[in-house]
Amino acid sequence: MTFTPDRPLRVLVVGSGPSGIFAADALIKQTDVPVQVDVLDRLPTPYGLVRYGVAPDHLKIKSVTAGFEKTLSDPRVRFLGNVSFGQDLTYEEAKAHYDALFYTFGASSDRRLDIPGEDLTGSMSATEFVAWYNGHPDAAAREMLLHATGVAVVGVGNVALDVSRILSKTVAELRDSDIAPHALDALERSPVNDVWILGRRGAAQAKFTTKELREFGELHVSEPVVKPEEIQVSEADEQAADSTVKKNLEVLRDFAARAPEGKERRLHLRFLVSPIEILDDGQGHVAGLKIERNRLSDSGNAVGTGEYEVLPVQMVLRSVGYKGVQVSGVPFDETRGVIPNESGRVTGRVGEYTAGWIKRGPSGVIGTNKADAVESVKLLLQDAQDGTLTPAPDTSREGLDALLRSKAVEVVTLADWKALDAHELLTGQAQGRPRAKVAHKAQMLAVIQDERTRGGRG
Ligand code: NAP
């Protein structure tokens, strides 16, 4: 069939993170096929990892949401928050109401280390810790007892640097961030003095970027500690280094050469060490981390040397990558943690597409998802023009709304989100902060209902 302004191509984007919004934006920016897009999110808030993943002290990165809001404000686009795909709206129901489904629900779980002691109290994923301090509703109720004086963070990607930096900042430094109020309170009481960041391979193999690394040298009460012998790199690695690696090595060498400033907290950047076992204090709590020194094999892998050391930590955060989670009705590759796809077309399905971390795995920065979403949207538009899609029987917005109403789903609209956003900004300002996030879902919905009543919207 040919899609027209009266019978536009109806697309459901599942997930309102950067990839979902970039996809919606690419769909409305083209003129070949008239479209209508609904952007679904299981949370009442849009923007996914920008709100819940990006570090709270990296506010500049979050300014992309201004453009995202513009996309969601287009009359051809709707934000449908607080609607869980697979539950509130099943796969079959979605197929009956949309010509195409576009999955962009990211990678919400984490990879494990598979070492003894990983389930002790005080050992968790960086993903959980990030969700907690960013006020994610799934983690807001979590009791995070920050009694540790020493913390080990396993992995040397940007997420590891984020969590280590947040743990090393003072409350005065964090007040300018949009860290969740409950996390700010807990961190104020945190006695942490030493954070160890552990890379299993060498400094030339670290995944973090230089801007984030440099920040370690600019903290008020914490200083970076680097062992010169652990950042030595081979001639071959030096030759092969790209510009990021070169700049990282420069900063690390500068850190290693610095005389200790005697600050009250330390950020230890360690390389060529692997976690072997998380030690138990006898009562189920973390009492230390046993690590093994490594050497690099010719192929660049970490090989244990049989030399061990115990770090005096009471908390271990594994920051070794995010992992996708299966959603009901959607194909899933367990090994890779992604939806099987060919350049964004879901393998073996008609009219289904994917973009972002659930398409390619958890890599890249926010902007990376733009090109990735555009690639998939191109295929969707091609299929729409080729007549490959199976048109859905009831594509009216009213039909979908009636279905959700019949299931008593409390849909959060863009206007609702804007009211909640304004509430958070105002409450934050009153406390001298950029924003005071509402973390509990019930509380979000209460604020929204309150604002609806006040605005005469319900
Ligand atoms: P990542 O960059 O892939 O880093 C994962 C780290 O975990 C690597 O150092 C990896 O080492 C290590 N690792 C994996 N398995 C391990 C094991 N069993 N034992 C010890 N170490 C292990 O992942 P990420 O930090 O979660 O970041 C995800 C993406 O988000 C990245 O693209 C990142 O750049 C991006 N991000 C960007 C920002 C920013 O721009 N400010 C902030 C946060 C995240 P190997 O290399 O040896 O495997």
Short mmCIF file of N, CA and C in Angstrom, two decimals, residues 12-16 39-45 79-90 93 98 400-401 403-405 407-413 441 445:
data_model
loop_
_atom_site.label_atom_id
_atom_site.label_comp_id
_atom_site.label_asym_id
_atom_site.label_seq_id
_atom_site.Cartn_x
_atom_site.Cartn_y
_atom_site.Cartn_z
N LEU A 12 5.72 2.42 15.83
CA LEU A 12 5.87 2.42 17.29
C LEU A 12 7.36 2.30 17.61
N VAL A 13 7.90 3.30 18.28
CA VAL A 13 9.29 3.23 18.74
C VAL A 13 9.24 2.80 20.20
N VAL A 14 9.90 1.69 20.51
CA VAL A 14 9.85 1.17 21.88
C VAL A 14 11.12 1.59 22.62
N GLY A 15 11.01 2.59 23.43
CA GLY A 15 12.16 3.13 24.18
C GLY A 15 12.39 4.58 23.79
N SER A 16 12.40 5.48 24.78
CA SER A 16 12.54 6.90 24.47
C SER A 16 13.92 7.44 24.82
N VAL A 39 6.22 7.16 20.56
CA VAL A 39 7.44 6.75 21.26
C VAL A 39 7.03 6.29 22.65
N LEU A 40 7.26 5.00 22.89
CA LEU A 40 6.80 4.37 24.13
C LEU A 40 7.93 4.29 25.14
N ASP A 41 7.62 4.42 26.42
CA ASP A 41 8.62 4.13 27.45
C ASP A 41 7.93 3.51 28.65
N ARG A 42 8.58 2.53 29.25
CA ARG A 42 7.96 1.89 30.42
C ARG A 42 8.01 2.82 31.63
N LEU A 43 8.89 3.82 31.59
CA LEU A 43 8.98 4.79 32.69
C LEU A 43 8.12 6.01 32.37
N PRO A 44 7.74 6.78 33.39
CA PRO A 44 6.96 7.99 33.12
C PRO A 44 7.81 9.11 32.51
N THR A 45 9.14 8.91 32.51
CA THR A 45 10.05 9.96 32.04
C THR A 45 10.71 9.56 30.73
N PHE A 79 4.62 11.09 22.80
CA PHE A 79 5.33 10.34 23.83
C PHE A 79 4.29 9.62 24.67
N LEU A 80 4.43 8.31 24.79
CA LEU A 80 3.52 7.53 25.63
C LEU A 80 4.35 6.90 26.76
N GLY A 81 4.41 7.63 27.87
CA GLY A 81 5.21 7.15 29.00
C GLY A 81 4.40 6.26 29.93
N ASN A 82 5.13 5.51 30.75
CA ASN A 82 4.51 4.63 31.74
C ASN A 82 3.74 3.49 31.09
N VAL A 83 4.17 3.10 29.88
CA VAL A 83 3.54 1.99 29.17
C VAL A 83 4.61 0.93 28.89
N SER A 84 4.43 -0.23 29.47
CA SER A 84 5.44 -1.27 29.35
C SER A 84 5.14 -2.17 28.15
N PHE A 85 6.08 -2.21 27.20
CA PHE A 85 5.90 -3.07 26.03
C PHE A 85 6.05 -4.52 26.48
N GLY A 86 5.13 -5.36 25.99
CA GLY A 86 5.17 -6.77 26.41
C GLY A 86 4.20 -7.03 27.54
N GLN A 87 3.84 -5.97 28.27
CA GLN A 87 2.87 -6.13 29.37
C GLN A 87 1.64 -5.25 29.13
N ASP A 88 1.82 -3.91 29.29
CA ASP A 88 0.69 -3.00 29.06
C ASP A 88 0.26 -3.04 27.60
N LEU A 89 1.23 -3.23 26.72
CA LEU A 89 0.96 -3.35 25.29
C LEU A 89 1.74 -4.56 24.80
N THR A 90 1.00 -5.63 24.46
CA THR A 90 1.71 -6.85 24.06
C THR A 90 2.19 -6.70 22.61
N GLU A 93 -0.72 -6.95 20.22
CA GLU A 93 -1.51 -5.71 20.19
C GLU A 93 -0.78 -4.62 19.41
N TYR A 98 0.18 -0.87 14.66
CA TYR A 98 1.27 -0.16 13.99
C TYR A 98 1.76 -0.95 12.77
N LEU A 400 -5.67 2.95 19.59
CA LEU A 400 -4.60 2.58 20.53
C LEU A 400 -4.92 3.12 21.92
N ASP A 401 -5.37 4.38 21.95
CA ASP A 401 -5.69 5.00 23.24
C ASP A 401 -6.79 4.23 23.95
N LEU A 403 -7.54 1.10 23.62
CA LEU A 403 -7.00 -0.17 24.10
C LEU A 403 -6.28 0.03 25.45
N LEU A 404 -5.43 1.06 25.52
CA LEU A 404 -4.68 1.29 26.76
C LEU A 404 -5.62 1.66 27.91
N ARG A 405 -6.66 2.46 27.57
CA ARG A 405 -7.64 2.82 28.60
C ARG A 405 -8.35 1.58 29.12
N LYS A 407 -7.26 -1.22 29.44
CA LYS A 407 -6.36 -2.00 30.30
C LYS A 407 -5.92 -1.19 31.53
N ALA A 408 -6.57 -0.04 31.72
CA ALA A 408 -6.30 0.84 32.87
C ALA A 408 -4.83 1.27 32.96
N VAL A 409 -4.22 1.50 31.79
CA VAL A 409 -2.83 1.97 31.77
C VAL A 409 -2.85 3.49 31.91
N GLU A 410 -2.09 4.00 32.88
CA GLU A 410 -2.06 5.44 33.10
C GLU A 410 -0.96 6.06 32.25
N VAL A 411 -1.34 6.48 31.05
CA VAL A 411 -0.34 6.98 30.10
C VAL A 411 0.15 8.37 30.51
N VAL A 412 1.45 8.54 30.48
CA VAL A 412 2.06 9.85 30.76
C VAL A 412 2.39 10.51 29.43
N THR A 413 1.86 11.70 29.20
CA THR A 413 2.06 12.39 27.92
C THR A 413 3.27 13.33 28.01
N LYS A 441 8.35 6.08 41.34
CA LYS A 441 7.35 6.17 40.27
C LYS A 441 6.00 6.68 40.80
N LEU A 445 3.96 10.00 39.52
CA LEU A 445 2.57 10.00 39.04
C LEU A 445 1.71 10.93 39.89
#
